[in-house]
C-alpha positions as semicolon CSV with decimal commas, in nm:
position;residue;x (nm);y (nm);z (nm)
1;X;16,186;19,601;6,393
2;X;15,809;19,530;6,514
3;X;15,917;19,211;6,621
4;X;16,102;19,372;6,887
5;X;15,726;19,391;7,029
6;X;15,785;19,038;7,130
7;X;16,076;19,134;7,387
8;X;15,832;19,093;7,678
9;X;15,696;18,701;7,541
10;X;16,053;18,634;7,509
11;X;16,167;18,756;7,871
12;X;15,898;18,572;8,002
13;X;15,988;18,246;7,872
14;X;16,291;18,319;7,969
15;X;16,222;18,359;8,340
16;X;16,010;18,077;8,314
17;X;16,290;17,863;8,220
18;X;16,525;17,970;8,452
19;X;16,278;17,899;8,732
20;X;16,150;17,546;8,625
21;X;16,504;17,470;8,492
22;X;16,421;17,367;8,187
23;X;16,177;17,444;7,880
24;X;15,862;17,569;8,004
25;X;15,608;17,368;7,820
26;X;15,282;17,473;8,001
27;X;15,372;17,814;7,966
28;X;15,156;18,041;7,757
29;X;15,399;18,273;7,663
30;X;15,584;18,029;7,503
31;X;15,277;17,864;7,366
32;X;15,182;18,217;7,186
33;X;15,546;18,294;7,015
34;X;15,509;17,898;6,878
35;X;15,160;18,005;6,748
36;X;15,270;18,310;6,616
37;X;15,543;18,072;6,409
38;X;15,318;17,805;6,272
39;X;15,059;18,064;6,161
40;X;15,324;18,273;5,985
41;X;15,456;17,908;5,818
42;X;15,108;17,839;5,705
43;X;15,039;18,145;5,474
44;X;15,434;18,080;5,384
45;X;15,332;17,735;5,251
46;X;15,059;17,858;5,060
47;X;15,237;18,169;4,931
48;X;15,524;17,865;4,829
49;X;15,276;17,638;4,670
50;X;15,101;17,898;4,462
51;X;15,378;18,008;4,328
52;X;15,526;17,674;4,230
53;X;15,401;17,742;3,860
54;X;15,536;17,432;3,801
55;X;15,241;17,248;3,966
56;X;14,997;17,502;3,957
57;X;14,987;17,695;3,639
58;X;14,691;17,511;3,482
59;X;14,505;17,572;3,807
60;X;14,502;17,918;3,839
61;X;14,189;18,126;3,912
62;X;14,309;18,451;3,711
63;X;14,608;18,485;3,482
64;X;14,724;18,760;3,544
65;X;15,017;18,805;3,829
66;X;15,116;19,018;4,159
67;X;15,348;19,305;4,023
68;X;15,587;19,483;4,264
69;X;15,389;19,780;4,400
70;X;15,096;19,488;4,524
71;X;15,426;19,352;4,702
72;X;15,559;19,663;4,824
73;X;15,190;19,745;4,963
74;X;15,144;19,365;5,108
75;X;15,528;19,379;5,259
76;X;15,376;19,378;5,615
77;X;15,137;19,184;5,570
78;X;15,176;18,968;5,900
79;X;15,072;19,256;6,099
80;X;14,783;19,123;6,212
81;X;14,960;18,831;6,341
82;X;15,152;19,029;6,584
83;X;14,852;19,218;6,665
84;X;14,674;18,904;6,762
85;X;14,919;18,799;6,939
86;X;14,979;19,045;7,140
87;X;14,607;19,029;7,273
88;X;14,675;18,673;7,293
89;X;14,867;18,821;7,554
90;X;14,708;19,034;7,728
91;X;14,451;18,795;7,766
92;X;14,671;18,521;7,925
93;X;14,767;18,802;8,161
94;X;14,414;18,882;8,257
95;X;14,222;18,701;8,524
96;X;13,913;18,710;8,252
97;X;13,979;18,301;8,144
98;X;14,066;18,144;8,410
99;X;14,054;17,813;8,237
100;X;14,388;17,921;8,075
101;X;14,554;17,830;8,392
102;X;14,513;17,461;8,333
103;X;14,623;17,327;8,014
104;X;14,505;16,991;7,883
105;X;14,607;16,866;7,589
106;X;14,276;16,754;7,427
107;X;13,899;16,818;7,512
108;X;13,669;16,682;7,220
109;X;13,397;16,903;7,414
110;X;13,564;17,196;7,390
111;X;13,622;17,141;6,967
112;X;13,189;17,072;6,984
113;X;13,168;17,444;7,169
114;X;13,398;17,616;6,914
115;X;13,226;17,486;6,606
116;X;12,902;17,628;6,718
117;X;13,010;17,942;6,839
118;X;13,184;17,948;6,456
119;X;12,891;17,874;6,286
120;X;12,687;18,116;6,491
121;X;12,857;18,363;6,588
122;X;13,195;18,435;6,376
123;X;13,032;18,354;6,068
124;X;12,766;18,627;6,052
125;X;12,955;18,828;6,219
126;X;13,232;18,881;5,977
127;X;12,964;18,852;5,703
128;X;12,770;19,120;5,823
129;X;13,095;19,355;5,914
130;X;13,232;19,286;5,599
131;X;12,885;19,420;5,414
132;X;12,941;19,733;5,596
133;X;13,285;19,754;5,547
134;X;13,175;19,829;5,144
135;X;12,940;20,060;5,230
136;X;13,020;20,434;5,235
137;X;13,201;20,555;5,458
138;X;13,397;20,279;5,582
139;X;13,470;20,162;5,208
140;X;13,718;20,427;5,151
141;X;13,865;20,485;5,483
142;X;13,867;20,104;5,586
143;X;13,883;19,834;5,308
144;X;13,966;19,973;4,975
145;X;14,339;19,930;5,034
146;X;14,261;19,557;5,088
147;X;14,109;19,593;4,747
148;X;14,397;19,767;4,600
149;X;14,569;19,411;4,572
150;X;14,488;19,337;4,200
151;X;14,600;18,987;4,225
152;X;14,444;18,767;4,518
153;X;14,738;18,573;4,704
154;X;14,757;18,429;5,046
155;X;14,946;18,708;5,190
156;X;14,699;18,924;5,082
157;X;14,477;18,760;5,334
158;X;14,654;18,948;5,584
159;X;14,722;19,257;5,439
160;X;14,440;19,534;5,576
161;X;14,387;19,805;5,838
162;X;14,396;19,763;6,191
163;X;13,988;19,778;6,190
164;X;14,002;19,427;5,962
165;X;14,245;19,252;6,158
166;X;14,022;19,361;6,499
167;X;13,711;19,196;6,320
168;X;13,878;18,911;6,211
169;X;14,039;18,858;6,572
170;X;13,673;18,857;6,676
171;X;13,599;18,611;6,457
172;X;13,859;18,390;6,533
173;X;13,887;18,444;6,917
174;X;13,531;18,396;7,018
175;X;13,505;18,055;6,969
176;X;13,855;17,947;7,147
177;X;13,713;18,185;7,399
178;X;13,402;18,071;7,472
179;X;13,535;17,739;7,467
180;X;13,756;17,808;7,791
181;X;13,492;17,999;7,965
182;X;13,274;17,674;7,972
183;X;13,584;17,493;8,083
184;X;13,624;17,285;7,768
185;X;13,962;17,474;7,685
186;X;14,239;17,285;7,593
187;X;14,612;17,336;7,420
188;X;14,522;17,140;7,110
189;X;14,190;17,318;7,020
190;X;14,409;17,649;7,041
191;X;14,638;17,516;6,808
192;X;14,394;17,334;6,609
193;X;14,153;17,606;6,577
194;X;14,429;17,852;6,448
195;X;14,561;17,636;6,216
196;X;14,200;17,535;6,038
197;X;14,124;17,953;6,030
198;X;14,423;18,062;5,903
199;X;14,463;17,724;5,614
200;X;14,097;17,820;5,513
201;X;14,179;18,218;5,479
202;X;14,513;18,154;5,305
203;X;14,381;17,860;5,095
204;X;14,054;18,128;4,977
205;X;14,354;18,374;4,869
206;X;14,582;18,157;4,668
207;X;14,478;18,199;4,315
208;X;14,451;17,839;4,239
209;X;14,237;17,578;4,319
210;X;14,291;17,237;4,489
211;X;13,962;17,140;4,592
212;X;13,800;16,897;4,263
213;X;13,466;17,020;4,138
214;X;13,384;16,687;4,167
215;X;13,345;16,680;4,537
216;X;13,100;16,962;4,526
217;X;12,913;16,765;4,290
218;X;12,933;16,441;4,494
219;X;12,807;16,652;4,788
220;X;12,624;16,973;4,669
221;X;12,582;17,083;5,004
222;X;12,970;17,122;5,028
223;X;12,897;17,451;4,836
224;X;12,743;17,667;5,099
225;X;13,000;17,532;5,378
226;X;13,274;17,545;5,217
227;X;13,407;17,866;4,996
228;X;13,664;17,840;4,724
229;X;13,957;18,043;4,619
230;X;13,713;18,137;4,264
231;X;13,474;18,255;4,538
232;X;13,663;18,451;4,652
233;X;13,819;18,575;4,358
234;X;13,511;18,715;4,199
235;X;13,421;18,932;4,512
236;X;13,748;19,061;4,523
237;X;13,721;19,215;4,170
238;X;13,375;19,293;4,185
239;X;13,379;19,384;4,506
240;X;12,940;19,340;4,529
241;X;12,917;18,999;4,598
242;X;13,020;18,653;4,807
243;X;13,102;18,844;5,153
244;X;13,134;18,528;5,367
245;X;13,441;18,436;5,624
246;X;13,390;18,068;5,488
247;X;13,059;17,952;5,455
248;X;12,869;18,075;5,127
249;X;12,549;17,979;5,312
250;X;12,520;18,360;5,449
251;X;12,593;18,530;5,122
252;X;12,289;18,290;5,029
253;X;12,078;18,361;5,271
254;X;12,171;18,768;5,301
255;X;12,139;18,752;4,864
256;X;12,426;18,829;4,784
257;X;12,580;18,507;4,649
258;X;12,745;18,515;4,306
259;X;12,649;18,189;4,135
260;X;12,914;18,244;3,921
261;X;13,173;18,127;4,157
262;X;13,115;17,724;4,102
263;X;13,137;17,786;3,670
264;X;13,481;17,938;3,745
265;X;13,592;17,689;3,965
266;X;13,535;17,402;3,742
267;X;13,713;17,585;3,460
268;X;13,995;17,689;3,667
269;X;14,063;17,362;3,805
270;X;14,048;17,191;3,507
271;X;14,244;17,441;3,342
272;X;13,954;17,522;3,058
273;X;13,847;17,858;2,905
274;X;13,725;18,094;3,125
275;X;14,007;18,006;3,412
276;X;14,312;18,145;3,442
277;X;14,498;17,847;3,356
278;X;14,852;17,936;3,173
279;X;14,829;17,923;2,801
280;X;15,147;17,908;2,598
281;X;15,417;18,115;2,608
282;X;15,565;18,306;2,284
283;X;15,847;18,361;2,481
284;X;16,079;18,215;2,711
285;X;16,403;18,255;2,900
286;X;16,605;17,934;2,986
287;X;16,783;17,988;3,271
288;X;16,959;17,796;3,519
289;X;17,020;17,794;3,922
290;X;17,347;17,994;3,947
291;X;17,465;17,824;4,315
292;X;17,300;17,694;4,605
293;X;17,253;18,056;4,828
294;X;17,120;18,225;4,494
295;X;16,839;17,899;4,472
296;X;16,689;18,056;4,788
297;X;16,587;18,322;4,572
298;X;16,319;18,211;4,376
299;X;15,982;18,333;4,362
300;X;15,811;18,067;4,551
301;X;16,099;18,059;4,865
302;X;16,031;18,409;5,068
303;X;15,890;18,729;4,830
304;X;16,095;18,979;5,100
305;X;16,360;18,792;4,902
306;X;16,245;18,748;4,612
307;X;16,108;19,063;4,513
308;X;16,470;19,209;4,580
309;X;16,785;19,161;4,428
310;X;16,990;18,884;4,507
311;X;17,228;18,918;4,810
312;X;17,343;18,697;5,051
313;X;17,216;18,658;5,356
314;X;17,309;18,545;5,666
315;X;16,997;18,436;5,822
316;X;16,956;18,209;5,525
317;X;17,296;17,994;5,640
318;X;17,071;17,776;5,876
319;X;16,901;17,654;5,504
320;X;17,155;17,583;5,341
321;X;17,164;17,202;5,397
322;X;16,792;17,172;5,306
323;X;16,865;17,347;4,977
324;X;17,161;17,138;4,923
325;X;16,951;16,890;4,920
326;X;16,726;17,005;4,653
327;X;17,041;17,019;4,517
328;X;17,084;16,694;4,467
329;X;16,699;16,601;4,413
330;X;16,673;16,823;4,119
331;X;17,007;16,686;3,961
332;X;16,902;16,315;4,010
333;X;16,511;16,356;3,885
334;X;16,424;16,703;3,797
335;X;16,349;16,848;3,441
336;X;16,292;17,177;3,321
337;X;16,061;17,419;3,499
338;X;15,855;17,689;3,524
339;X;16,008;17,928;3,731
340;X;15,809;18,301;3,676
341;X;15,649;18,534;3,434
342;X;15,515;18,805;3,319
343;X;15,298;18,998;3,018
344;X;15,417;19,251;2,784
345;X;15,164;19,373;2,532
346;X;14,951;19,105;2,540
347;X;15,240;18,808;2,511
348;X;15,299;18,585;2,781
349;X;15,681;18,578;2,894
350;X;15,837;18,281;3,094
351;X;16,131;18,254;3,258
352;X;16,234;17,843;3,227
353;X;16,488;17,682;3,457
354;X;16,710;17,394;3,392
355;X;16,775;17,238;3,740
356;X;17,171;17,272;3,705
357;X;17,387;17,468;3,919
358;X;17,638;17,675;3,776
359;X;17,924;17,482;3,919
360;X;17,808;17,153;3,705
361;X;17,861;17,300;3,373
362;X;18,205;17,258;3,452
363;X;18,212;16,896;3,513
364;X;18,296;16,719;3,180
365;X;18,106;16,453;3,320
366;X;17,798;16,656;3,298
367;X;17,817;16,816;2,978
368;X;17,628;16,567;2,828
369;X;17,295;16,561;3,039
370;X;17,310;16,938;3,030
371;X;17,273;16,961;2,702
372;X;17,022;16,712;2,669
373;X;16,828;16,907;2,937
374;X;16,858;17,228;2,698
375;X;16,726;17,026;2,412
376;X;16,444;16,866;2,570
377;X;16,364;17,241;2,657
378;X;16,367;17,382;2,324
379;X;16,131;17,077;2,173
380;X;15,896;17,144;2,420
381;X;15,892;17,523;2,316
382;X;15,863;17,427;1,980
383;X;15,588;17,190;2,036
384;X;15,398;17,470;2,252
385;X;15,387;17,684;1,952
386;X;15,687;17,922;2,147
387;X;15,780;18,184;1,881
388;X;16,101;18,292;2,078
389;X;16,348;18,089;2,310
390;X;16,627;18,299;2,460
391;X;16,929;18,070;2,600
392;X;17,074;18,255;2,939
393;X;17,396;18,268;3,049
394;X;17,596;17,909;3,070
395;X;17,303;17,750;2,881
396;X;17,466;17,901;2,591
397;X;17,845;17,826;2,652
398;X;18,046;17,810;2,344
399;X;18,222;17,476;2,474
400;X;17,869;17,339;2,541
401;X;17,707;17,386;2,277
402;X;17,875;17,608;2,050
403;X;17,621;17,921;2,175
404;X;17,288;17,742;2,073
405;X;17,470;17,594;1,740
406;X;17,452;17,250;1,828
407;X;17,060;17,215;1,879
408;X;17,003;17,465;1,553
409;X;17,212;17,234;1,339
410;X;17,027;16,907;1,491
411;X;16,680;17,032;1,435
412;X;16,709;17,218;1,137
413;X;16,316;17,217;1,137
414;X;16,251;17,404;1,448
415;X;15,964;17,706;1,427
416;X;16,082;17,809;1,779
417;X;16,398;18,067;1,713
418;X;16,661;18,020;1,919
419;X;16,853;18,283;2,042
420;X;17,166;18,365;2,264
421;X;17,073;18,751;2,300
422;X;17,451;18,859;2,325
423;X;17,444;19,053;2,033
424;X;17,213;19,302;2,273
425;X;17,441;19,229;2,538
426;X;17,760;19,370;2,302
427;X;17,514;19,669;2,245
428;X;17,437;19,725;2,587
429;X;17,817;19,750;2,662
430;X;17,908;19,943;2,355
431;X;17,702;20,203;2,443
432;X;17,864;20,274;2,836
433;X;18,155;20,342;2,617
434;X;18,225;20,734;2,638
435;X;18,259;20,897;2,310
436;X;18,591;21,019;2,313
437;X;18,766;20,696;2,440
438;X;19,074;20,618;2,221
439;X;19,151;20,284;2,372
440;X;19,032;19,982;2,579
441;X;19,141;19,706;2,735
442;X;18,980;19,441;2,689
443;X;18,996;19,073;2,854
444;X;18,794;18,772;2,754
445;X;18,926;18,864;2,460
446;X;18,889;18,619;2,171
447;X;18,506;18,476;2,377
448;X;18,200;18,537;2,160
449;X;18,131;18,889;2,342
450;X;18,530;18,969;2,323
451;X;18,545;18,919;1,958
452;X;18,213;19,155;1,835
453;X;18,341;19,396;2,124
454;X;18,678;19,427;1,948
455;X;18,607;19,393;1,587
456;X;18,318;19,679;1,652
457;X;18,540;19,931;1,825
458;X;18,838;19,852;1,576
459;X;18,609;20,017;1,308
460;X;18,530;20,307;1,538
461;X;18,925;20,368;1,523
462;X;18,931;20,304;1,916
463;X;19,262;20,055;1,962
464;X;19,145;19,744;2,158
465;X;19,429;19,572;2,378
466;X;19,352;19,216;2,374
467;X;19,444;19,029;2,635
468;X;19,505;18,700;2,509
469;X;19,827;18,447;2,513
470;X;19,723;18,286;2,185
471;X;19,869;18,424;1,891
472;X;19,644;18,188;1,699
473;X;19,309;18,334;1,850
474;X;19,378;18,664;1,805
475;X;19,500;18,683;1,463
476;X;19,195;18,513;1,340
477;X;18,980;18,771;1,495
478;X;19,232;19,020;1,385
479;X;19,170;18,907;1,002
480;X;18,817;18,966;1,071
481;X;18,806;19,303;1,071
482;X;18,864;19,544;0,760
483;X;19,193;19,565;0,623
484;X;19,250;19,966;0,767
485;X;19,110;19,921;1,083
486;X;19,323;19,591;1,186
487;X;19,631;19,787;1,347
488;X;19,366;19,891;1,597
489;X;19,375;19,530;1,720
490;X;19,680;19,468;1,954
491;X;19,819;19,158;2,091
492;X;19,900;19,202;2,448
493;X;19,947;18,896;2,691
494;X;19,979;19,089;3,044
495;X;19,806;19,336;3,231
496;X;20,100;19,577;3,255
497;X;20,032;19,675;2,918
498;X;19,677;19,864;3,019
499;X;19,849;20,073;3,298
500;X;19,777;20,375;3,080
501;X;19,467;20,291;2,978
502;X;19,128;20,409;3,203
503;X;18,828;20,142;2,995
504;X;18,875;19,814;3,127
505;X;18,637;19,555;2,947
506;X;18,648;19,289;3,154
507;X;18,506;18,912;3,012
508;X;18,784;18,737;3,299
509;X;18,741;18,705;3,636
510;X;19,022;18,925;3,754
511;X;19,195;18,904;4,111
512;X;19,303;19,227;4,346
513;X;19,659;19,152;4,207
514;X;19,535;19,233;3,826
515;X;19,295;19,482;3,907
516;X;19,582;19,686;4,090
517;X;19,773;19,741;3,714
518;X;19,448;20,004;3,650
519;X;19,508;20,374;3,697
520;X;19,344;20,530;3,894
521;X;19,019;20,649;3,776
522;X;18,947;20,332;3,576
523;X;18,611;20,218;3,490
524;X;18,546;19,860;3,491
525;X;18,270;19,749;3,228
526;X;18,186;19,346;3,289
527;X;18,048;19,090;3,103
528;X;18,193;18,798;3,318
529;X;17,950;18,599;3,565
530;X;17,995;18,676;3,852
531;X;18,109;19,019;3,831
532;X;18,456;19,075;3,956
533;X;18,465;19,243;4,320
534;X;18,545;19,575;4,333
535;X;18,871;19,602;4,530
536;X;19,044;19,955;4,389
537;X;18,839;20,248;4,577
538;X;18,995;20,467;4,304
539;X;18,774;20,314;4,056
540;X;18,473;20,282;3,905
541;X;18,294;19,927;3,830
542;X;17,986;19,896;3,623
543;X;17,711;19,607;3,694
544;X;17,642;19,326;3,423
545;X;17,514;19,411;3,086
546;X;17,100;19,463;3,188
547;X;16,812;19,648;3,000
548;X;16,517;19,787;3,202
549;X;16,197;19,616;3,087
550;X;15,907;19,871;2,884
551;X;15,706;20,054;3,103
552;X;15,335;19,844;3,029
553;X;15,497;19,492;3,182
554;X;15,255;19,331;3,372
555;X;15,231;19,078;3,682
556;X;15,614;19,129;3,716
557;X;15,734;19,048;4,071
558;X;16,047;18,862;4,113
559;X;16,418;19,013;4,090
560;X;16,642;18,838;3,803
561;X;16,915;18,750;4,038
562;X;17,119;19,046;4,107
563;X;16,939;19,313;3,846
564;X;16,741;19,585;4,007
565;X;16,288;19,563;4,006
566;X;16,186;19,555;3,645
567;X;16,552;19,508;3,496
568;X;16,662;19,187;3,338
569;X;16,968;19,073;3,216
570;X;17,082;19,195;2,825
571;X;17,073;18,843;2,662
572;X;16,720;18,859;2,845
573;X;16,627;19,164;2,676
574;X;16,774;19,063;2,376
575;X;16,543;18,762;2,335
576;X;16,180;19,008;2,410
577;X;16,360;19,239;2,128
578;X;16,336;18,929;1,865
579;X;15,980;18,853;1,958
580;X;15,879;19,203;1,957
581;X;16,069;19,271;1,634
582;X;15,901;18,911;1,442
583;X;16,244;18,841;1,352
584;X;16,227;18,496;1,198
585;X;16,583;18,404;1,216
586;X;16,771;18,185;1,475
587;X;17,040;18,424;1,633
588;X;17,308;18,112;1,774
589;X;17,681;18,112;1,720
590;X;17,934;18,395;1,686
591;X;17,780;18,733;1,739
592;X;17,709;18,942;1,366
593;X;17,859;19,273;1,436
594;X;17,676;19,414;1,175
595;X;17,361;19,393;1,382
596;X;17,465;19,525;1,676
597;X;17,327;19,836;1,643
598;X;16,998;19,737;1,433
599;X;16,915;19,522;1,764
600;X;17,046;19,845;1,959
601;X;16,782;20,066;1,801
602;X;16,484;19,812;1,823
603;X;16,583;19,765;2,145
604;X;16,505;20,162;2,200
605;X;16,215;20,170;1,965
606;X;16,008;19,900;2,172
607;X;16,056;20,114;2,492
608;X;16,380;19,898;2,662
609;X;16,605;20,130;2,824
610;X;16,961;20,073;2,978
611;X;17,036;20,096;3,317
């Protein structure tokens, strides 16, 4: 809603336009909404790029990541952008410049005048505020919330109290003013100027560095012009040292320069000990990109998005072509990638993507390179010294790859263990189960999940209607299961048969048509991706099979598609539970009902809870 602030920019323009006829392009209102949009798209490419783990995990400055109450805390971060430009505005509307009234496009004069006034003016300046802003009592009424961001990141740049973003608009708009007061004011040094401040601030917050020690070392007097993101880094956790807007030369000259900074630099950048460069992971989730609205997701597109389950959104529609054509980027020269993660008592967690869309794993044609992609995963893993490698959702289809069986059985020497995690996912079902149910219904019947579902509620003496036209199919299963507990298992091959029963478990997409054979008062437990829509308002539909992660996660911020902050899907959870257990054995194949509730209780014991 604060954008609504703009209303009067906007109706402005809009006069404009309909007075000149066209597009006003010397008008200043339009000039400051434009600004107001390249600035925001600067801290959003360097809030992309840092989190594009893929190029810049062996670059970071510390390991650890933003968790959700830093993002919940930073969520307005652009604040100060609309406060700037709304004295942007009121400046334009003053007669106090009157140099604004003629734009030129370029005035190398008027760059020469704002680099000095930089130098001497904005510079010390901000140094000097910022000294006092860490000095009782400003500290704790001013700039410890800026401080409460554990986790430097460029939105963080912008995240403060109105006080900061008044000294930084100082700092910023002295030089483009004094610029225009001399006359040497011009349209390109506005934009220019902007641009170069807020790239610098953002680049300082990132987390990882770009800049090679080398160049500092080329030119050592680089070092006290120009700060790094390590620079930064170290004053934000120590908060008594390297106070500078971007020159280190005043924290030298004040003494308060933290020599520190350049050793930290050269380690993070090339990724050695004392950086924050990823290590290996003992644990990762392979994933995959679900569709092409769902790829707009991920933690390096927009955190407001991100850091939220997955829903669709309109205002992402306009996208949709560009990530369409990622699309087809990723399935033409991509390879697995680093998508997120997180820590958990000390063990690094990834989430791994395989750039496939869920649609493909239905072309036979595709089947092949899928798989290849999925094996080429777990060898890296392996050769990364990953203890656990959990295979999500269609990565572990039974007509792909026989649930993990195939790459088991072709590397019988693997150290990484592979696992599917649905024998957590049966638990996590299971369990929604009242106590005194007598029967189910059950679809997806003779799948992996349908079988252990069935055969484990057959020897609870709860009679399972299978849904299933084979005869073949579902007397195997049926032979499964103990000889006094198999006339629980019935045959039934249409949905008519549940209409007295109220525990639908439901592994098959099912239309309005099927869902309308339910009594009323049915509850609809899933395990089919994606979950059915709930059409009956008479009943009751449960979400996906999910577990909410332990309490002590760290640097969690990113939503696993459609699971609520800090829950991730079962098969997810069921993967962490292996690691944290040591189990040593691959868990691939058909599910072992016998385990379903040994994984059930370590599940509980290591502090997972359901949802």
């Amino acid at each position: 809603m604060q954008y609504l602030l703009f209303g009067p920019l906007v109706w402005k323009v809009f006069e404009e336009w309909r007075e000149q006829g066209g597009l006003p392009l010397g008008s200043w209102w339009l000039h400051l909404l434009v600004l107001f949009a390249v600035r925001g798209l600067t801290y959003q490419f360097w809030f992309s790029y840092s989190n594009m783990l893929f190029f810049t995990r062996r670059r970071r400055v510390v390991a650890d990541g933003v968790d959700f109450n830093q993002v919940d805390a930073e969520w307005d971060w652009d604040n100060f952008l609309l406060l700037q430009t709304l004295i942007g505005a009121t400046v334009v509307n003053s007669p106090l410049l009157p140099g604004l009234r003629q734009l030129c496009l370029w005035n190398p004069r008027g760059w020469a005048i704002a680099l000095l006034l930089h130098v001497g003016f904005s510079e010390p300046v901000f140094y000097l505020a910022h000294r006092a802003l860490h000095k009782a009592p400003l500290v704790s009424q001013y700039h410890s919330a800026h401080h409460f961001s554990g986790v430097t990141h460029p939105l963080t740049a912008g995240f403060g109290t109105p006080l900061e973003a008044l000294i930084l608009t100082l700092a910023m708009g002295v030089p483009l003013a004094g610029a225009f007061l001399m006359g040497a004011g011009s349209i390109g040094l506005v934009y220019g100027h902007a641009f170069v401040f807020d790239y610098l601030r953002a680049m300082g917050y990132s987390n990882v560095e770009v800049v090679s020690p080398r160049v500092f070392e080329a030119f050592p007097p680089l070092r006290y012009i120009l700060y790094t993101p390590s620079y930064l880094s170290l004053h934000h956790r120590e908060k008594r040292a390297n106070f500078c807007l971007f020159m280190p030369a005043l924290d030298a000259l004040g003494g308060t320069l933290d020599a520190r900074a350049w050793a930290l630099q050269r380690a993070a950048y090339d990724g050695e000990r004392g950086g924050g460069a990823m290590g290996a992971p003992e644990f990762v989730f392979l994933a995959h990109v679900v569709d092409i609205m769902s790829s707009m997701h991920g933690p390096f597109v927009l955190r407001s998005l991100s850091s939220t389950p997955f829903a669709n959104h309109f205002i992402l529609l306009p996208f949709w072509p560009v990530a369409f054509a990622f699309m087809l980027l990723m399935w033409c020269c991509s390879k697995t990638f680093v998508v997120s993660f997180y820590y958990l008592r000390g063990h690094l967690h990834q989430t791994w993507t395989v750039p496939r869309y869920g649609f493909q794993y239905f072309l036979p044609a595709a089947k092949k390179g899928i798989n290849h992609q999925i094996e080429l995963a777990i060898l890296r893993a392996d050769r990364m010294g990953v203890k656990v490698l959990s295979l999500a959702a269609l990565n572990k289809n039974e007509a792909l790859n026989g649930g993990g069986t195939l790459f088991v059985s072709k590397h019988s020497d693997l150290r990484v263990r592979v696992v599917h995690g649905n024998t957590l996912t049966a638990a996590v079902i299971l369990n929604e189960i009242p106590n005194n149910t007598k029967d189910v219904f059950l679809t997806g019947a003779t799948s992996k999940l349908g079988r252990a579902i069935a055969l484990y509620l057959c020897r609870k003496k709860i009679r399972v209607l299978m849904l299933t036209m084979s005869s073949e199919r579902f007397l195997k299963i049926q032979r499964e299961a103990p000889a006094e507990f198999q006339p629980y298992l019935v045959q039934v091959t249409k949905y008519q048969a549940a209409q007295g029963c109220k525990t639908w478990i439901v592994g098959k997409w099912l239309s309005p048509r099927e869902q309308r054979w339910a009594p009323p008062g049915t509850h609809f437990h899933q395990f089919v991706v994606p979950p059915i829509i709930g059409f009956r308002r008479d009943c009751t539909y449960g979400k996906l099979a999910a577990m909410r992660l332990p309490k002590d996660v760290r640097g969690l911020s990113s939503c696993e598609y459609t699971m609520e902050r800090g829950v991730v899907h079962a098969c997810h959870a069921g993967g962490v539970v292996h690691l944290l257990e040591g189990w040593e054995h691959h868990e691939v194949g058909a599910i072992d009902v016998d385990r379903i509730d040994v994984v059930w209780r370590a599940a509980l014991k290591h502090g997972l809870t359901p949802v």
